[in-house]
Structure formats: C-alpha cells, structure tokens
Amino acid sequence: MRQPLVAITSDVRTFENYTWHAAPDQYLMAAYEAAGVIPLIVPSFGESLDIDAILDGVDGVLITGSKSNVHPALYGVEPSEAHEPYDSARDATSLPLIRRAIERGVPLLAICRGIQELNVALGGTLATEIQDLHGRMDHRAPQSDQQTERFAIRHPVHIKPGSCLAKVMQSDAIQVNSVHRQAIDRPAPQLDIEAVADDGTIEAVSVKTARAFAVGVQWHPEYWVKSDSPSRKIFAAFGDAARAHKASRERMQAAE
C-alpha cells in the first residue's frame, strides 16, 4: 500500500523579500520517518481554501507548533502584548481544518500551538504567560542558542489511566520537553484531558466524539522521534491511524 498523505499546517512568514507559507523541518521529517506518511504543506489561505477538497485527498492532519499564538479574540479575550505574536492567516486556516477533520473522522495530531488551536476550535480558552500564575512552573524553553538544549526533555507528565495516550504509551507517566508560555485554560467541552504536568498544566487532550485518532500534546515529540521512545510512539500511532483511514477509504471506493 502506498504511503498515506497527511496535511500539514503552515505559518506565514516574511523574509528575503518574500512571503512564505512554511513548516519546520522537524515536523515534516517526524511525519515522514516516524509516522511513515508523506507530509503536504497546506497554504494558509483561510476562507478561500476548499477544506473538503484537501481532506478528500489526505488521510491525516498534523497541526504544528509555532512561535505565534492563536489570536485571543477567537476565544473571547481582549488582546494584549502578552498574547503576541499572531498569525491570523494561520488561525483562519487551521481552526476550520481542525473542525472539519474531526467531523469527517480524519486522524489528527496537534502539537504545541496545535493543541491550543484544537482547544479554541472546539470552544475552549487559553491562558498566557502561565509561568506568572500562582503555583505554575516555568514551561518556557531554557535560555540557550542550542536547539538541543532548548528542546531538552526535562519534566514528567502524568497520563490518565485508560486514555488514548495511556494505550499508546503503555505507561502512566513519561518525560517530555517544554517550550511554551501559553496553555489550555478552560478545556473545550468535546475534549478529554489525557495528561497533566506536576503543576496541573494540561499537557495532552483527546477529542471525545472523534471517530479516529484525535490527540493534542503541549510538548514537542517531533524533536526526539529518533532517540526518545514516547516521542516516536505518538507519531507511530498517528501513522497507524492514517494507514487505517487510507485502507478504509480505499475499501469504500472499491465498493462503489
């Protein structure tokens, strides 16, 4: 069977006198090598995109992390400098893509900004600068010019027994990295909390009503898929779900 195709969200960036629709290499390589799928970057064209046409041609959706944040107006909060920077073109693309993928039963993996987009897309809210909240640890990346130090695995998360993530990990706790200053505040009604950090920060969720794998994680498994077993397991589970979706789709097409 040919490898499944997976849609990857893009950030809009301006440099070298061009506007780029791009995704970091780590996500693309993790999808290709650990999930065994072929990643296709979706341009952030917002409402002009035919989301159903995209989902007709893919067997999974990967929502990447990003330096930008979901615009707070999308979850009913007054914007401030603490919420910046923004990427409104991405918001206008990724949120409807998430909602429609879930409606259609297309496997979904959402990472960092992605889990926050997943929560907002389904009606939840976010908290910003969580390191300033009482009782919270500092979830931001360590100060370093070296990416391996910034993305170092450094704290535990506790996994809900019997959850989707528990079945994937075969464990009730794993060690993860932490490179974020925003997090889920009020979870969307459709989400189950799958894992939390020691300070109560929501680290993973799944979609209660999803017909396929639909998981969001706040950490960055894409960075360590070659050397860290839990990181690789997440992408492997996503890849397995994409292959199952592809096989089901091909059976339905053959029966028509």
Short mmCIF file of C-alpha atoms in Angstrom, two decimals:
data_model
loop_
_atom_site.label_atom_id
_atom_site.label_comp_id
_atom_site.label_asym_id
_atom_site.label_seq_id
_atom_site.Cartn_x
_atom_site.Cartn_y
_atom_site.Cartn_z
CA MET A 1 0.00 0.00 0.00
CA ARG A 2 1.25 3.45 -0.86
CA GLN A 3 2.14 5.77 2.00
CA PRO A 4 -0.74 7.94 3.22
CA LEU A 5 -0.69 11.66 2.54
CA VAL A 6 -1.00 13.98 5.52
CA ALA A 7 -1.89 17.68 5.51
CA ILE A 8 0.50 19.90 7.50
CA THR A 9 -0.43 23.40 8.66
CA SER A 10 1.77 26.31 7.62
CA ASP A 11 2.97 29.52 9.23
CA VAL A 12 3.05 32.72 7.20
CA ARG A 13 6.46 34.38 7.39
CA THR A 14 8.04 37.29 5.54
CA PHE A 15 11.78 37.26 4.84
CA GLU A 16 14.16 37.70 1.91
CA ASN A 17 11.52 39.96 0.30
CA TYR A 18 9.06 37.09 0.00
CA THR A 19 6.03 35.89 1.93
CA TRP A 20 6.43 32.21 2.76
CA HIS A 21 3.95 29.52 3.79
CA ALA A 22 6.22 27.16 5.69
CA ALA A 23 6.51 24.39 8.28
CA PRO A 24 9.61 23.48 10.34
CA ASP A 25 11.69 20.57 9.09
CA GLN A 26 11.38 18.61 12.37
CA TYR A 27 7.62 18.12 11.88
CA LEU A 28 7.98 17.08 8.26
CA MET A 29 10.78 14.60 9.00
CA ALA A 30 8.98 13.15 12.03
CA ALA A 31 5.87 12.61 9.93
CA TYR A 32 7.87 11.04 7.12
CA GLU A 33 10.28 8.90 9.16
CA ALA A 34 8.39 8.05 12.37
CA ALA A 35 4.77 8.08 11.19
CA GLY A 36 5.59 6.70 7.74
CA VAL A 37 3.43 9.24 5.92
CA ILE A 38 4.10 11.81 3.21
CA PRO A 39 3.59 15.35 4.55
CA LEU A 40 2.00 18.00 2.35
CA ILE A 41 2.11 21.64 3.48
CA VAL A 42 -1.26 23.41 3.26
CA PRO A 43 -1.01 27.14 2.47
CA SER A 44 -2.70 29.43 4.97
CA PHE A 45 -5.21 30.91 2.54
CA GLY A 46 -8.06 30.96 5.06
CA GLU A 47 -11.66 31.01 3.81
CA SER A 48 -10.64 30.75 0.16
CA LEU A 49 -9.41 27.18 0.71
CA ASP A 50 -11.69 24.27 -0.07
CA ILE A 51 -11.14 22.31 3.16
CA ASP A 52 -13.20 19.35 1.99
CA ALA A 53 -11.13 19.07 -1.19
CA ILE A 54 -7.99 18.90 0.96
CA LEU A 55 -9.47 16.26 3.27
CA ASP A 56 -10.69 14.25 0.27
CA GLY A 57 -7.05 13.73 -0.69
CA VAL A 58 -5.34 13.07 2.65
CA ASP A 59 -5.53 10.52 5.44
CA GLY A 60 -4.39 12.65 8.35
CA VAL A 61 -3.86 16.20 9.57
CA LEU A 62 -0.83 17.38 11.56
CA ILE A 63 -1.19 20.73 13.35
CA THR A 64 2.31 22.02 14.07
CA GLY A 65 3.73 24.19 16.80
CA SER A 66 4.75 27.77 16.12
CA LYS A 67 6.16 30.88 17.74
CA SER A 68 2.88 32.66 17.02
CA ASN A 69 -0.22 32.39 19.21
CA VAL A 70 -3.91 31.98 18.46
CA HIS A 71 -5.48 35.46 18.43
CA PRO A 72 -7.27 35.93 21.78
CA ALA A 73 -10.32 37.49 20.11
CA LEU A 74 -11.10 33.96 18.85
CA TYR A 75 -11.73 32.81 22.43
CA GLY A 76 -13.27 35.98 23.82
CA VAL A 77 -10.26 37.63 25.46
CA GLU A 78 -9.03 41.19 24.98
CA PRO A 79 -5.72 41.21 23.06
CA SER A 80 -2.57 42.41 24.82
CA GLU A 81 1.18 42.34 24.22
CA ALA A 82 1.32 39.22 26.39
CA HIS A 83 -0.68 37.34 23.74
CA GLU A 84 1.55 38.28 20.78
CA PRO A 85 2.81 37.44 18.19
CA TYR A 86 -0.09 36.46 15.94
CA ASP A 87 -0.59 34.71 12.61
CA SER A 88 -4.18 35.44 11.66
CA ALA A 89 -3.88 33.73 8.26
CA ARG A 90 -2.93 30.52 10.01
CA ASP A 91 -5.80 30.89 12.51
CA ALA A 92 -8.25 31.33 9.63
CA THR A 93 -6.97 28.11 8.05
CA SER A 94 -6.11 25.74 10.88
CA LEU A 95 -9.22 26.19 13.02
CA PRO A 96 -11.73 25.24 10.29
CA LEU A 97 -9.36 22.48 9.12
CA ILE A 98 -9.35 21.01 12.65
CA ARG A 99 -13.13 21.17 12.99
CA ARG A 100 -13.79 19.59 9.62
CA ALA A 101 -11.16 16.85 10.07
CA ILE A 102 -12.85 15.81 13.32
CA GLU A 103 -16.31 15.91 11.70
CA ARG A 104 -15.10 13.68 8.88
CA GLY A 105 -13.16 11.24 11.05
CA VAL A 106 -9.74 12.12 9.61
CA PRO A 107 -6.90 11.30 12.07
CA LEU A 108 -5.47 14.37 13.78
CA LEU A 109 -2.30 15.09 15.75
CA ALA A 110 -1.93 18.60 17.22
CA ILE A 111 1.35 19.78 18.77
CA CYS A 112 2.08 22.84 20.98
CA ARG A 113 0.30 25.73 19.21
CA GLY A 114 -1.67 22.90 17.66
CA ILE A 115 -3.21 21.71 20.94
CA GLN A 116 -4.12 25.33 21.68
CA GLU A 117 -5.74 25.67 18.24
CA LEU A 118 -7.60 22.41 18.83
CA ASN A 119 -8.97 23.73 22.12
CA VAL A 120 -10.01 27.10 20.65
CA ALA A 121 -11.51 25.48 17.53
CA LEU A 122 -13.84 23.46 19.76
CA GLY A 123 -14.79 26.31 22.11
CA GLY A 124 -12.11 26.36 24.81
CA THR A 125 -9.90 29.20 26.09
CA LEU A 126 -6.19 29.77 26.66
CA ALA A 127 -4.06 31.28 29.42
CA THR A 128 -0.96 33.30 28.57
CA GLU A 129 2.34 33.78 30.44
CA ILE A 130 1.47 30.80 32.62
CA GLN A 131 4.83 30.98 34.38
CA ASP A 132 3.45 34.04 36.18
CA LEU A 133 0.41 32.18 37.53
CA HIS A 134 0.44 31.01 41.14
CA GLY A 135 1.82 27.52 41.56
CA ARG A 136 2.93 27.08 37.97
CA MET A 137 6.40 26.08 36.84
CA ASP A 138 8.21 27.87 34.04
CA HIS A 139 7.29 25.96 30.89
CA ARG A 140 9.34 28.19 28.60
CA ALA A 141 12.44 26.89 26.86
CA PRO A 142 15.74 27.25 28.71
CA GLN A 143 17.86 30.20 27.60
CA SER A 144 20.26 28.78 25.02
CA ASP A 145 21.43 29.18 21.43
CA GLN A 146 21.44 25.40 21.07
CA GLN A 147 18.16 23.84 19.98
CA THR A 148 19.00 20.53 21.66
CA GLU A 149 19.21 22.38 24.98
CA ARG A 150 16.04 24.40 24.36
CA PHE A 151 14.11 21.23 23.48
CA ALA A 152 15.69 19.04 26.16
CA ILE A 153 13.38 16.55 27.85
CA ARG A 154 13.07 17.84 31.40
CA HIS A 155 9.81 17.20 33.26
CA PRO A 156 7.21 14.45 33.79
CA VAL A 157 3.60 14.37 32.67
CA HIS A 158 1.05 12.09 34.30
CA ILE A 159 -1.23 10.18 31.93
CA LYS A 160 -4.87 9.40 32.65
CA PRO A 161 -5.35 5.63 33.05
CA GLY A 162 -7.33 4.05 30.23
CA SER A 163 -6.92 7.10 27.97
CA CYS A 164 -5.90 7.05 24.33
CA LEU A 165 -2.43 8.27 25.30
CA ALA A 166 -2.10 5.60 28.00
CA LYS A 167 -2.77 2.93 25.39
CA VAL A 168 -0.18 4.45 23.07
CA MET A 169 2.49 4.84 25.75
CA GLN A 170 1.69 1.75 27.84
CA SER A 171 2.61 3.89 30.84
CA ASP A 172 1.05 6.25 33.36
CA ALA A 173 3.89 8.81 33.15
CA ILE A 174 6.51 9.95 30.64
CA GLN A 175 9.18 12.64 30.48
CA VAL A 176 8.70 15.49 28.00
CA ASN A 177 10.23 18.79 26.91
CA SER A 178 8.62 22.17 27.49
CA VAL A 179 8.80 25.12 25.10
CA HIS A 180 5.66 27.19 25.70
CA ARG A 181 4.29 30.14 27.65
CA GLN A 182 0.61 29.63 26.86
CA ALA A 183 -1.58 26.66 27.73
CA ILE A 184 -5.18 25.49 27.86
CA ASP A 185 -7.21 27.44 30.41
CA ARG A 186 -10.79 26.19 30.03
CA PRO A 187 -10.88 22.94 28.06
CA ALA A 188 -13.41 22.71 25.23
CA PRO A 189 -16.46 20.53 26.09
CA GLN A 190 -15.51 17.99 23.41
CA LEU A 191 -12.06 17.37 24.90
CA ASP A 192 -10.90 14.82 27.45
CA ILE A 193 -7.82 15.71 29.48
CA GLU A 194 -5.29 12.95 28.81
CA ALA A 195 -2.22 14.16 30.72
CA VAL A 196 -1.13 16.90 33.13
CA ALA A 197 2.18 18.23 34.47
CA ASP A 198 3.04 18.31 38.18
CA ASP A 199 1.72 21.87 38.39
CA GLY A 200 -1.64 20.97 36.84
CA THR A 201 -0.91 22.35 33.36
CA ILE A 202 -2.88 20.41 30.75
CA GLU A 203 -0.32 18.59 28.62
CA ALA A 204 -2.46 16.36 26.40
CA VAL A 205 -6.08 16.03 25.27
CA SER A 206 -8.19 13.85 23.02
CA VAL A 207 -11.48 14.51 21.25
CA LYS A 208 -14.34 12.62 22.94
CA THR A 209 -16.52 12.37 19.85
CA ALA A 210 -13.76 11.62 17.32
CA ARG A 211 -14.21 8.64 15.02
CA ALA A 212 -10.45 8.34 14.58
CA PHE A 213 -7.22 9.17 16.43
CA ALA A 214 -7.51 12.84 17.52
CA VAL A 215 -4.91 13.84 20.09
CA GLY A 216 -3.20 17.09 21.07
CA VAL A 217 0.02 17.40 23.09
CA GLN A 218 1.58 20.54 24.53
CA TRP A 219 5.16 19.30 24.27
CA HIS A 220 7.31 18.65 21.19
CA PRO A 221 7.63 14.95 20.32
CA GLU A 222 8.74 15.80 16.78
CA TYR A 223 12.17 16.85 18.03
CA TRP A 224 13.17 13.50 19.55
CA VAL A 225 11.49 10.80 17.44
CA LYS A 226 14.86 9.23 16.59
CA SER A 227 16.03 8.80 20.18
CA ASP A 228 13.02 9.01 22.53
CA SER A 229 10.55 6.12 22.65
CA PRO A 230 7.46 8.08 23.82
CA SER A 231 8.04 10.69 21.11
CA ARG A 232 8.25 8.03 18.45
CA LYS A 233 5.19 6.19 19.80
CA ILE A 234 2.98 9.27 19.32
CA PHE A 235 3.97 9.61 15.67
CA ALA A 236 3.74 5.86 15.09
CA ALA A 237 0.18 5.85 16.47
CA PHE A 238 -0.73 8.77 14.22
CA GLY A 239 0.80 6.98 11.23
CA ASP A 240 -1.11 3.78 12.03
CA ALA A 241 -4.35 5.79 12.20
CA ALA A 242 -3.60 7.41 8.84
CA ARG A 243 -2.95 3.99 7.26
CA ALA A 244 -6.20 2.63 8.71
CA HIS A 245 -8.07 5.64 7.32
CA LYS A 246 -6.49 5.15 3.90
CA ALA A 247 -7.38 1.45 3.86
CA SER A 248 -10.98 2.20 4.86
CA ARG A 249 -11.29 4.91 2.22
CA GLU A 250 -9.94 2.60 -0.49
CA ARG A 251 -12.37 -0.18 0.51
CA MET A 252 -15.29 2.24 0.26
CA GLN A 253 -14.12 3.45 -3.14
CA ALA A 254 -13.73 -0.13 -4.39
CA ALA A 255 -17.27 -0.96 -3.25
CA GLU A 256 -18.84 1.94 -5.16
#
